Amino acid sequence: MTGSRTKAPRVAVWKFASCDGCQLTLLDCEDELLALAAEVDLAYFLEAGSARGPGPYDLSLVEGSITTPADARRIRHVRRVSRKLVTIGACATAGGVQALRDLAGVRAFASLVYPRPDHIRALERSAPVSAYVPVDFELRGCPIDKGQLLEVVGAFLAGRRPVVPRHSVCVECKARGNPCVLVARGVACLGPVTRAGCGALCPAFGRGCFGCFGPSESPNAAALNARLRAGGLDDDELARLYRTFNAGVTGGCGDA
Amino acid sequence: MTHRTIRVGGLTRVEGEGGLLVRARGGRVAEVRLEIYEPPRFFEALLRGRSWTEAPDLTARVCGICPVAYQMSACQALESLCGVTVDGPLRDLRLLLYYGEWIESHALHIHLLHAPDFLGYPSGIAMAAGHRAEVERGLALKKAGNELVAAVGGRAVHPVNVRVGGFYRAPGRAELAPVAERLRHALDAALETVAWVSGFDFPDVEHDYRFLALRHPAEYAVLSGEVAVSDGPGLPVRRWPVEEWPGHVAEEQVPYSTALRARLDGRPGYLTGPLARYALNAGRLSPAAARAAAEAGLGPVCRNPYRTIVVRAVETVHACEEALRLLAAYTPPDPPALPVEPRAGVGHGASEAPRGTLYHRYRVDEAGLITEAAIVPPTAQNQARIEDDLRALVEPRLDLPAERLAALCEAAVRNHDPCISCSAHFLDLRVSHE
């Protein structure tokens, strides 16, 4: 018996500040879920089951941004018990929509929401995981794409780098045959500076890209912004366009 | 045993992070706390200064499981503020999208999160070892819901096609045809699911719940309606328009939780969600759902929290059947959205998220910027009532071994499918005997 079968790789799924949408994407792999569960040991995945198998884990998938002192400690623990650590989604890779507080200050935000903000323990920033620990791979998206998630999990289990695009949504838009909403209809669109992955979904529905997947490689935001201003967007509107789910991204695009 | 502490680290199979503390003194439960320690995300604050058009996309991010509910409550609040009513085929398309979310969310909760409690498995995935056909059926049902959301909304998590006034683009009939085909199978699967879950072994428990749910003149309310309240068995049902919400429901902060806690007419401890909807609206279920409910033995009102799984299954039948009806009659609304012009004022909106009534309120200025936002999610409303359920569960069982008691508490919390990340997420049980 000994050595006749390799031990199933141990996978853990962790949640920090987030909406659960990215880990739900794993459960949304309806056709692949049971097959995947047969190949790996889902040793820690609180949303899906009561198993709390101890570490170490071969692969940790981390959802959510780091926003509390306790979570800052917990992410260091996750790193220590994980051979590979992959962040999934805009929260874990860029701070998420909750990073909008970085612009206003967390105290100001807390006092708007809670009668007793002093009872709320929150860090000044909603930070990406990489601000605290080394990350082996960042999968972008708000939410992530199911196909990309399966590619990333498969690649890490096979010991290779995942193949996901770094180019812009515009490439997907052309491949899909969408008319350009910006050129043809003057709709504000972040497609030229946003990373591919969604399949150019918004333009396919006749609206402009609003940047769920964060910045593409080498985005020329200055050129896009000039075009958007010429189309009538004022600075406040431009700022709001960029400041959504990836506002906390470091070295992000946008001179707004 | 004068001092005793029981702890469960992290509530599983719920959406989010929370814990539980039980304090006992002299054999009596002195205090029960559902401690929601989901990190606060401050949505109401980050909405300030945003354009009124951004609320549906931004608030969708409160919850990955029920983003459509957030989008619908937000849209309707803003439309009412602008004096616009989305009706007819556009409203039908919204309902269709919403039914998709009910199907995927209910199928997820029933098969992957809740059924394992009754069958003695740690997870839905583990349950597949002994109940593969049922788990596969559940996944197929969930997939049908997700495909409906994606066909109308663009994608299953955080749909992109919703806007104030309607949609960016109405899907063509041909785009929806494959979904209709899958939904026909889903309706059969949902009926089989009712029969399956109604055969589970339910603890014999009933609570005198106060119920709150939307009520619509013609529909089993999902998208809109008045707020209906039943204060208890035998008491008349009170109704008031959504605009009167602030006069009835107030939120308070408890120091141990990042979720605010709602009071209804001055008192905490009421229930919204499947049991409330069923109690207040059962007469408006679709024909197949009404038959399924009768065959499952639900009666006109169900006060057994463990049987929420049956009610969810019945609601899934309803959602499949109604979605099929809407699909059969579907012609793409043209244009896909009504024109809406912002104006200064306050707007209220509510819809029935899979977990219960979800209320939104926005104040908007002349420029169309949001100056104030309030979101009251189902879990904030149910939190105090879940604590009451736990108190009733724990008190006669204080002598049980810690692990057993913790497992019972977790199961009791899961009855209500709390969406903890919506409310502020999961469960850590501590019992201390003083």
XYZ file of C-alpha atoms in Angstrom:
690
model
C 0.000 0.000 0.000
C 2.664 2.483 1.003
C 3.465 4.815 -1.857
C 0.798 3.398 -4.108
C -1.205 6.636 -4.068
C -0.072 10.179 -3.598
C -1.637 12.095 -0.788
C -4.331 14.526 -1.970
C -3.128 18.132 -1.892
C -4.560 20.024 1.054
C -6.457 23.172 0.103
C -7.686 25.855 2.487
C -10.059 28.749 1.768
C -9.853 31.802 4.028
C -12.111 34.799 4.340
C -11.232 38.297 5.452
C -13.256 41.492 4.805
C -15.317 40.654 1.748
C -18.729 39.693 0.420
C -18.056 35.904 0.036
C -18.597 36.219 -3.718
C -15.149 34.953 -4.687
C -15.199 31.824 -2.493
C -18.769 31.317 -3.646
C -17.329 31.187 -7.152
C -15.637 27.935 -6.090
C -19.021 26.526 -5.045
C -20.460 27.900 -8.269
C -18.263 25.425 -10.190
C -21.325 23.162 -10.090
C -20.105 20.807 -12.796
C -16.562 20.581 -11.450
C -17.027 20.796 -7.674
C -17.396 17.093 -6.851
C -14.599 16.159 -9.281
C -12.351 18.780 -7.706
C -13.267 17.606 -4.213
C -12.211 14.096 -5.236
C -8.767 15.355 -6.294
C -7.991 17.631 -3.379
C -8.538 17.606 0.344
C -10.651 20.695 1.088
C -9.158 20.772 4.555
C -10.382 24.191 5.651
C -13.327 25.956 4.033
C -15.709 27.311 6.648
C -18.378 28.502 4.269
C -18.690 25.038 2.732
C -18.217 22.728 5.692
C -17.491 22.145 9.328
C -14.093 20.545 8.694
C -11.283 22.509 10.303
C -8.362 20.308 9.347
C -5.075 21.609 10.732
C -2.311 22.957 8.557
C -0.009 22.947 6.839
C -1.849 23.404 3.580
C -0.458 22.976 0.081
C -2.579 25.808 -1.269
C -4.417 28.589 0.499
C -6.973 30.668 -1.356
C -7.496 33.965 0.420
C -10.533 36.169 -0.062
C -10.959 39.578 1.505
C -8.889 42.545 2.563
C -7.057 43.102 5.838
C -8.977 45.642 7.907
C -8.646 44.756 11.601
C -5.720 44.156 13.962
C -6.902 40.578 14.518
C -6.995 39.913 10.791
C -3.496 41.360 10.393
C -2.342 38.652 12.833
C -4.465 35.967 11.190
C -3.073 36.547 7.691
C 0.468 36.032 9.040
C -0.701 32.735 10.512
C -2.254 31.751 7.180
C 1.039 32.500 5.429
C 2.994 30.375 7.935
C 0.773 27.326 7.418
C 0.514 27.628 3.624
C 3.006 26.346 1.049
C 1.420 28.503 -1.663
C -0.837 31.471 -1.026
C -3.115 32.823 -3.756
C -5.353 35.831 -3.273
C -8.740 35.708 -4.974
C -10.612 38.848 -5.878
C -10.396 42.606 -5.708
C -10.619 42.750 -1.894
C -7.620 40.476 -1.299
C -5.561 41.897 -4.145
C -6.429 45.582 -3.940
C -8.300 46.260 -0.692
C -11.747 46.026 -2.243
C -14.656 48.443 -2.189
C -14.083 48.908 1.561
C -10.722 50.559 0.732
C -12.715 53.641 -0.175
C -12.411 54.467 3.517
C -8.704 55.058 2.964
C -9.692 58.264 1.197
C -11.862 59.586 4.009
C -10.366 58.073 7.136
C -11.791 55.112 9.002
C -12.893 57.115 12.056
C -15.016 59.377 9.913
C -16.613 56.333 8.301
C -17.206 54.489 11.564
C -18.973 57.448 13.101
C -21.319 57.636 10.130
C -22.379 53.994 10.479
C -22.202 53.219 14.188
C -23.687 55.096 17.112
C -20.679 53.919 19.180
C -17.720 53.967 16.799
C -15.412 53.447 19.776
C -16.621 49.832 19.919
C -15.409 49.211 16.393
C -11.852 47.926 16.020
C -10.687 48.687 12.505
C -7.358 49.561 10.936
C -6.892 52.883 9.225
C -6.520 51.140 5.831
C -8.338 48.324 4.097
C -5.177 46.706 2.717
C -4.491 43.982 0.199
C -2.989 40.768 1.557
C 0.335 41.590 -0.121
C 0.720 44.576 2.201
C 1.238 42.076 5.062
C 2.681 38.847 3.635
C 4.299 37.556 0.422
C 1.714 36.344 -2.056
C 2.423 33.666 -4.699
C -0.266 34.755 -7.122
C -3.002 37.379 -7.293
C -6.218 36.565 -9.112
C -8.164 39.704 -9.895
C -11.810 40.453 -10.350
C -14.862 41.674 -8.476
C -15.895 38.925 -8.558
C -13.223 36.576 -9.936
C -13.971 34.564 -13.058
C -14.833 30.881 -12.548
C -12.703 29.687 -15.479
C -9.717 31.668 -14.213
C -10.154 30.242 -10.715
C -10.114 26.656 -12.017
C -7.011 27.492 -14.082
C -5.234 28.917 -11.058
C -6.109 26.019 -8.743
C -5.211 23.492 -11.446
C -1.928 25.228 -12.216
C -0.826 25.377 -8.581
C -1.710 21.753 -8.008
C 0.278 20.847 -11.131
C 3.190 23.010 -9.987
C 3.123 25.500 -12.875
C 2.315 29.189 -13.211
C -1.305 29.949 -14.066
C -2.031 31.352 -17.498
C -4.306 34.357 -17.158
C -4.245 37.427 -19.387
C -2.643 40.703 -18.350
C -3.836 42.656 -21.346
C -6.841 44.978 -21.340
C -10.577 44.365 -21.649
C -10.408 46.006 -25.106
C -8.772 42.837 -26.465
C -11.670 40.730 -25.192
C -14.137 43.233 -26.562
C -12.658 42.963 -30.046
C -12.542 39.161 -29.794
C -16.205 39.169 -28.827
C -17.137 41.492 -31.669
C -18.628 44.196 -29.440
C -18.881 47.627 -31.007
C -16.747 50.027 -28.948
C -19.144 51.780 -26.568
C -16.673 54.627 -26.070
C -16.022 55.345 -29.750
C -19.443 54.519 -31.142
C -21.655 55.892 -28.382
C -19.487 58.093 -26.216
C -20.076 55.957 -23.125
C -17.387 56.327 -20.446
C -15.490 53.025 -20.409
C -12.471 51.845 -18.391
C -11.893 48.925 -20.790
C -8.634 50.312 -22.228
C -6.931 50.321 -18.804
C -8.713 47.388 -17.127
C -7.375 43.847 -16.995
C -9.152 41.228 -19.099
C -10.920 38.312 -17.439
C -14.630 39.062 -17.525
C -14.988 38.487 -21.264
C -15.818 42.150 -21.891
C -19.107 41.662 -20.138
C -20.241 45.250 -19.633
C -19.717 46.416 -23.199
C -21.608 43.296 -24.311
C -24.508 44.627 -22.250
C -24.138 48.073 -23.757
C -22.481 49.810 -20.801
C -18.966 50.965 -20.141
C -16.460 48.829 -18.247
C -16.291 49.950 -14.602
C -13.000 48.324 -13.760
C -13.859 45.194 -11.702
C -10.600 43.453 -12.625
C -8.274 46.331 -11.755
C -5.517 47.792 -13.913
C -4.164 45.947 -16.929
C -0.448 45.727 -17.641
C 1.019 49.116 -18.604
C -2.252 51.038 -18.746
C -2.171 54.372 -20.534
C -4.575 56.095 -18.194
C -3.436 59.580 -19.176
C -4.552 59.030 -22.766
C -7.873 57.536 -21.689
C -8.526 60.322 -19.230
C -7.931 62.978 -21.878
C -10.494 61.240 -24.027
C -12.994 60.937 -21.187
C -12.580 64.610 -20.284
C -13.066 65.561 -23.902
C -16.256 63.505 -23.758
C -17.529 65.704 -20.940
C -16.498 63.997 -17.689
C -15.454 66.408 -14.990
C -12.738 65.584 -12.469
C -15.180 64.413 -9.815
C -16.891 62.066 -12.216
C -13.546 60.751 -13.404
C -12.433 60.149 -9.828
C -15.629 58.256 -9.046
C -15.205 56.152 -12.184
C -11.831 54.901 -10.946
C -12.663 54.764 -7.271
C -14.768 51.657 -6.926
C -13.636 48.103 -6.183
C -9.937 48.505 -6.896
C -9.411 51.995 -5.515
C -6.785 50.747 -3.067
C -4.595 49.206 -5.756
C -0.987 50.321 -5.489
C 0.502 51.883 -8.596
C -2.984 51.910 -10.049
C -4.060 53.772 -13.057
C -5.757 57.068 -13.247
C -4.381 60.533 -12.715
C -7.749 61.544 -11.419
C -19.828 22.494 37.871
C -20.051 26.157 38.776
C -17.808 27.547 36.067
C -17.854 26.238 32.590
C -16.767 27.664 29.253
C -17.579 26.215 25.905
C -16.055 27.575 22.750
C -16.560 26.810 19.090
C -14.093 28.482 16.795
C -15.698 30.085 13.700
C -19.651 29.238 12.736
C -19.367 27.107 9.603
C -21.645 26.732 6.615
C -22.875 30.239 6.987
C -21.930 33.193 4.985
C -19.526 35.318 7.049
C -17.796 35.320 10.417
C -19.484 35.153 13.805
C -19.299 33.648 17.240
C -21.554 32.734 20.098
C -21.302 33.295 23.797
C -23.594 31.732 26.367
C -23.346 32.735 30.019
C -25.054 30.565 32.578
C -25.622 31.381 36.214
C -27.058 28.850 38.632
C -28.271 26.540 35.902
C -30.029 29.330 34.035
C -28.929 31.066 30.882
C -28.094 34.622 31.864
C -26.973 35.884 28.499
C -26.756 34.765 24.899
C -24.757 36.743 22.388
C -24.522 36.147 18.700
C -21.177 37.855 18.202
C -20.791 38.972 14.666
C -17.149 39.833 14.224
C -17.186 40.211 10.503
C -14.952 43.188 9.891
C -17.089 46.280 9.321
C -17.102 47.464 5.724
C -18.863 50.812 6.153
C -21.087 50.717 3.085
C -23.426 53.440 4.277
C -20.445 55.730 4.701
C -18.768 54.965 1.399
C -22.005 55.641 -0.483
C -21.941 59.280 0.608
C -20.829 61.500 -2.201
C -21.403 58.836 -4.840
C -23.761 59.346 -7.742
C -27.293 58.000 -7.359
C -26.625 55.843 -10.444
C -23.815 53.986 -8.648
C -25.799 52.551 -5.754
C -26.848 49.301 -7.480
C -23.273 48.330 -8.450
C -21.735 49.440 -5.160
C -24.270 47.867 -2.812
C -24.228 44.595 -4.785
C -20.803 44.163 -3.165
C -22.336 43.853 0.270
C -23.147 40.224 -0.558
C -21.838 37.769 -3.138
C -24.763 35.408 -2.561
C -27.633 37.853 -2.907
C -26.311 40.795 -4.954
C -29.597 41.006 -6.888
C -31.487 41.786 -3.680
C -29.151 44.730 -3.029
C -29.506 45.946 -6.585
C -33.304 45.692 -6.517
C -33.803 47.399 -3.156
C -31.385 50.147 -4.209
C -33.030 50.704 -7.590
C -36.527 50.832 -6.153
C -35.508 53.257 -3.411
C -33.975 55.603 -5.965
C -36.848 55.252 -8.405
C -39.409 56.064 -5.736
C -37.343 59.123 -4.866
C -37.445 60.198 -8.508
C -41.155 59.462 -8.850
C -40.692 56.599 -11.298
C -42.439 53.225 -11.130
C -40.926 50.363 -13.094
C -43.833 48.209 -14.163
C -45.013 45.812 -16.860
C -42.444 43.855 -18.877
C -39.515 45.652 -17.245
C -40.737 44.649 -13.818
C -41.243 41.098 -15.093
C -37.623 40.994 -16.218
C -36.548 42.156 -12.752
C -38.655 39.437 -11.167
C -37.062 36.893 -13.476
C -33.596 37.990 -12.388
C -34.666 37.864 -8.740
C -36.157 34.352 -9.065
C -32.763 33.250 -10.428
C -31.139 34.498 -7.238
C -33.744 32.773 -5.041
C -33.111 29.489 -6.848
C -29.307 29.609 -6.594
C -29.258 30.866 -3.022
C -31.913 28.468 -1.714
C -30.350 25.499 -3.558
C -26.962 26.370 -2.037
C -28.344 26.655 1.465
C -30.555 23.569 1.288
C -28.036 21.160 -0.238
C -24.597 22.367 0.764
C -25.165 24.202 4.037
C -28.303 22.946 5.794
C -29.107 19.332 4.794
C -25.790 18.026 6.195
C -27.105 18.925 9.680
C -30.017 16.537 9.310
C -28.019 13.736 7.732
C -24.979 13.950 9.978
C -22.280 15.149 7.616
C -19.726 17.924 8.120
C -20.381 19.384 4.650
C -22.390 19.061 1.483
C -19.316 17.782 -0.268
C -18.844 15.033 2.340
C -22.575 14.299 2.123
C -22.064 13.407 -1.541
C -20.420 10.172 -0.367
C -23.782 8.860 0.875
C -26.218 11.062 -1.037
C -24.528 11.743 -4.343
C -27.739 11.933 -6.379
C -29.265 14.536 -4.054
C -26.102 16.643 -3.980
C -25.825 16.489 -7.756
C -29.485 17.430 -8.053
C -28.888 20.373 -5.753
C -25.892 21.522 -7.764
C -27.908 21.290 -10.980
C -30.684 23.339 -9.375
C -28.203 25.916 -8.182
C -26.688 26.022 -11.645
C -30.098 26.701 -13.192
C -30.532 29.677 -10.843
C -27.070 30.985 -11.616
C -27.666 30.645 -15.343
C -30.876 32.610 -15.073
C -29.114 35.383 -13.142
C -26.304 35.374 -15.713
C -28.655 35.359 -18.705
C -30.556 38.410 -17.450
C -27.849 40.093 -15.380
C -24.626 39.249 -17.239
C -23.012 37.143 -14.503
C -24.059 35.153 -11.464
C -22.088 37.119 -8.847
C -22.532 40.888 -9.021
C -24.652 41.159 -12.175
C -23.729 44.088 -14.434
C -26.959 44.641 -16.356
C -29.032 46.349 -13.644
C -29.572 50.101 -13.600
C -31.922 52.527 -11.966
C -34.957 52.514 -14.251
C -34.435 49.007 -15.611
C -31.616 47.337 -17.537
C -28.754 48.304 -19.805
C -29.878 45.736 -22.384
C -32.878 43.429 -22.521
C -31.810 39.883 -23.416
C -33.409 38.490 -26.578
C -35.841 35.569 -26.471
C -33.260 33.280 -28.066
C -30.749 34.102 -25.307
C -33.208 32.973 -22.658
C -34.404 29.811 -24.443
C -31.631 27.529 -23.091
C -32.354 28.804 -19.568
C -36.024 27.945 -19.927
C -35.053 24.424 -20.931
C -32.854 24.046 -17.849
C -35.551 25.539 -15.611
C -38.034 22.853 -16.677
C -35.633 20.282 -15.205
C -35.020 22.566 -12.243
C -38.737 22.617 -11.435
C -38.742 18.794 -11.272
C -35.585 18.883 -9.170
C -37.150 21.431 -6.819
C -40.249 19.270 -6.358
C -38.047 16.251 -5.595
C -36.135 18.391 -3.141
C -39.319 19.287 -1.242
C -40.171 15.590 -0.954
C -36.593 14.797 0.161
C -36.211 17.461 2.844
C -39.743 17.087 4.196
C -38.777 13.540 5.195
C -35.948 14.727 7.463
C -36.192 14.171 11.196
C -37.147 17.574 12.667
C -36.836 18.444 16.336
C -40.262 19.147 17.766
C -39.831 22.863 18.419
C -42.119 25.805 17.837
C -41.584 29.453 18.683
C -44.121 32.288 18.915
C -42.355 34.301 16.273
C -43.221 37.853 15.362
C -42.991 37.834 11.574
C -42.106 40.616 9.148
C -42.235 40.226 5.374
C -43.347 42.114 2.323
C -46.854 41.501 1.074
C -48.016 42.108 -2.486
C -51.655 42.192 -3.596
C -51.216 39.532 -6.266
C -47.857 37.866 -5.737
C -45.898 35.882 -3.182
C -43.910 39.039 -2.536
C -40.348 39.007 -3.822
C -39.610 42.242 -5.591
C -41.927 44.671 -3.854
C -44.942 45.130 -1.653
C -46.098 46.653 1.610
C -44.495 45.613 4.862
C -46.660 43.127 6.745
C -46.166 42.277 10.405
C -47.691 39.461 12.434
C -47.104 40.012 16.130
C -47.901 36.438 17.085
C -50.364 33.595 16.772
C -53.955 34.811 16.575
C -53.075 38.504 16.311
C -54.119 40.539 13.284
C -51.619 41.287 10.551
C -50.582 44.936 10.421
C -49.477 46.531 7.178
C -47.692 49.729 6.296
C -45.977 51.150 3.213
C -42.182 50.818 2.880
C -41.874 54.597 3.307
C -42.945 54.187 6.928
C -40.026 51.829 7.726
C -38.059 54.372 9.781
C -41.059 54.865 12.056
C -41.250 51.140 12.815
C -37.758 49.698 12.603
C -34.846 51.180 14.532
C -31.311 49.859 14.617
C -29.184 49.728 17.747
C -25.589 48.817 18.307
C -24.537 46.112 20.722
C -20.921 46.307 21.826
C -20.098 42.666 20.946
C -21.151 42.787 17.316
C -20.239 44.692 14.180
C -23.779 44.133 12.907
C -26.385 46.566 14.055
C -29.486 45.027 15.585
C -33.005 45.995 14.619
C -36.002 46.597 16.828
C -39.513 46.429 15.488
C -41.909 48.864 17.093
C -39.639 49.238 20.078
C -38.913 45.561 20.707
C -36.023 43.421 19.400
C -36.573 39.802 18.489
C -38.610 39.441 15.327
C -38.117 37.202 12.349
C -37.856 37.921 8.648
C -37.091 35.342 5.959
C -38.709 32.140 4.702
C -40.898 31.406 7.761
C -42.172 34.984 7.817
C -42.834 35.100 4.102
C -44.635 31.778 4.224
C -46.758 32.759 7.209
C -47.819 36.031 5.605
C -48.090 34.993 1.959
C -48.647 31.234 1.638
C -51.951 31.831 -0.150
C -50.091 33.456 -3.013
C -47.742 30.572 -3.819
C -47.755 29.211 -7.365
C -49.939 26.122 -7.896
C -47.104 23.581 -7.822
C -45.519 25.249 -4.798
C -48.829 25.313 -2.921
C -49.344 21.593 -3.653
C -45.776 20.815 -2.596
C -46.272 22.738 0.660
C -49.453 20.814 1.419
C -47.805 17.483 0.634
C -44.889 18.425 2.857
C -47.385 19.015 5.679
C -46.471 22.662 6.261
C -49.931 23.988 7.152
C -50.803 27.698 6.815
C -48.035 28.827 9.208
C -44.805 27.084 10.132
C -43.216 28.060 13.466
C -40.613 25.292 13.601
C -37.258 26.891 12.736
C -35.782 23.549 11.649
C -38.381 23.298 8.927
C -37.113 26.441 7.186
C -35.388 23.964 4.867
C -38.817 22.757 3.720
C -40.087 26.290 3.240
C -36.984 27.176 1.224
C -37.573 24.132 -0.967
C -41.199 25.179 -1.501
C -40.072 28.696 -2.365
C -37.618 27.201 -4.848
C -40.511 25.423 -6.575
C -42.374 28.716 -6.637
C -39.405 30.562 -8.118
C -38.896 27.914 -10.838
C -42.556 27.815 -11.784
C -42.971 31.588 -11.833
C -39.742 32.046 -13.781
C -40.988 29.569 -16.369
C -44.279 31.434 -16.628
C -42.483 34.755 -17.133
C -40.116 33.205 -19.680
C -42.999 31.776 -21.691
C -44.583 35.223 -21.942
C -41.305 37.093 -22.452
C -40.813 39.725 -25.082
C -37.806 41.986 -24.622
C -38.921 45.320 -23.100
C -38.138 48.210 -25.407
C -36.586 50.457 -24.317
C -34.727 48.413 -21.668
C -34.959 51.195 -19.091
C -37.278 54.067 -18.200
C -35.776 57.521 -18.200
C -35.074 58.622 -14.620
C -33.992 62.116 -13.661
C -32.525 62.670 -10.215
C -34.095 65.102 -7.810
C -33.394 66.036 -4.246
C -35.176 64.007 -1.603
C -35.386 60.741 0.260
C -36.343 57.371 -1.250
C -37.175 54.057 0.393
C -37.015 50.599 -1.185
C -37.423 47.049 0.068
C -37.394 43.612 -1.486
C -37.298 40.012 -0.266
C -33.702 38.777 -0.295
C -33.557 34.976 0.059
C -32.835 35.547 3.779
C -35.533 38.150 4.346
C -36.606 41.719 3.871
C -33.836 44.042 2.743
C -34.523 47.740 3.196
C -32.587 50.631 1.637
C -33.002 54.375 2.099
C -31.131 57.116 0.257
C -31.062 60.871 0.547
C -29.943 62.515 -2.679
C -29.137 66.171 -3.445
C -30.025 68.252 -6.533
C -26.838 67.135 -8.296
C -27.802 63.489 -7.863
C -25.185 62.774 -5.225
C -26.048 60.516 -2.294
C -25.814 62.434 0.960
C -27.097 59.714 3.275
C -27.695 55.972 2.966
C -29.226 53.368 5.260
C -29.240 49.608 4.621
C -31.082 47.210 6.934
C -30.210 43.629 5.935
C -32.154 40.547 7.050
C -29.496 39.305 9.455
C -29.480 42.536 11.448
C -33.219 42.067 11.886
C -32.975 38.380 12.807
C -29.988 38.655 15.124
C -31.915 39.161 18.363
C -34.435 36.466 17.452
C -31.638 33.994 16.696
C -30.319 34.734 20.185
C -33.784 33.954 21.582
C -33.849 30.645 19.681
C -30.445 29.781 21.132
C -31.494 30.662 24.653
C -34.481 28.327 24.370
C -32.247 25.603 22.986
C -29.423 25.894 25.474
C -31.221 26.364 28.777
C -32.566 22.804 29.164
C -29.278 21.375 27.883
C -26.639 23.146 29.967
C -25.293 19.815 31.171
C -24.567 18.485 27.716
C -20.940 18.026 26.728
C -19.499 21.222 25.291
C -18.928 19.897 21.804
C -22.427 18.527 21.530
C -24.002 21.750 22.734
C -21.912 23.795 20.355
C -22.928 21.598 17.438
C -26.600 22.012 18.368
C -26.196 25.780 18.538
C -24.500 25.945 15.176
C -27.305 23.926 13.626
C -29.906 26.229 15.211
C -28.168 29.281 13.793
C -27.983 27.706 10.333
C -31.782 27.337 10.329
C -31.873 31.048 9.710
C -29.134 31.072 7.065
C -27.639 34.211 8.529
C -25.691 36.162 6.019
C -23.137 37.541 8.386
C -21.110 39.494 5.874
C -24.280 41.255 4.896
C -24.899 42.215 8.471
C -21.475 43.509 9.025
C -19.832 36.855 9.372
C -19.492 33.171 11.606
C -19.706 31.269 14.919
C -17.599 30.794 17.936
C -19.499 29.361 20.910
C -18.496 30.063 24.449
C -20.599 28.926 27.357
C -19.553 30.236 30.693
C -21.167 29.068 33.924
C -20.756 31.576 36.662
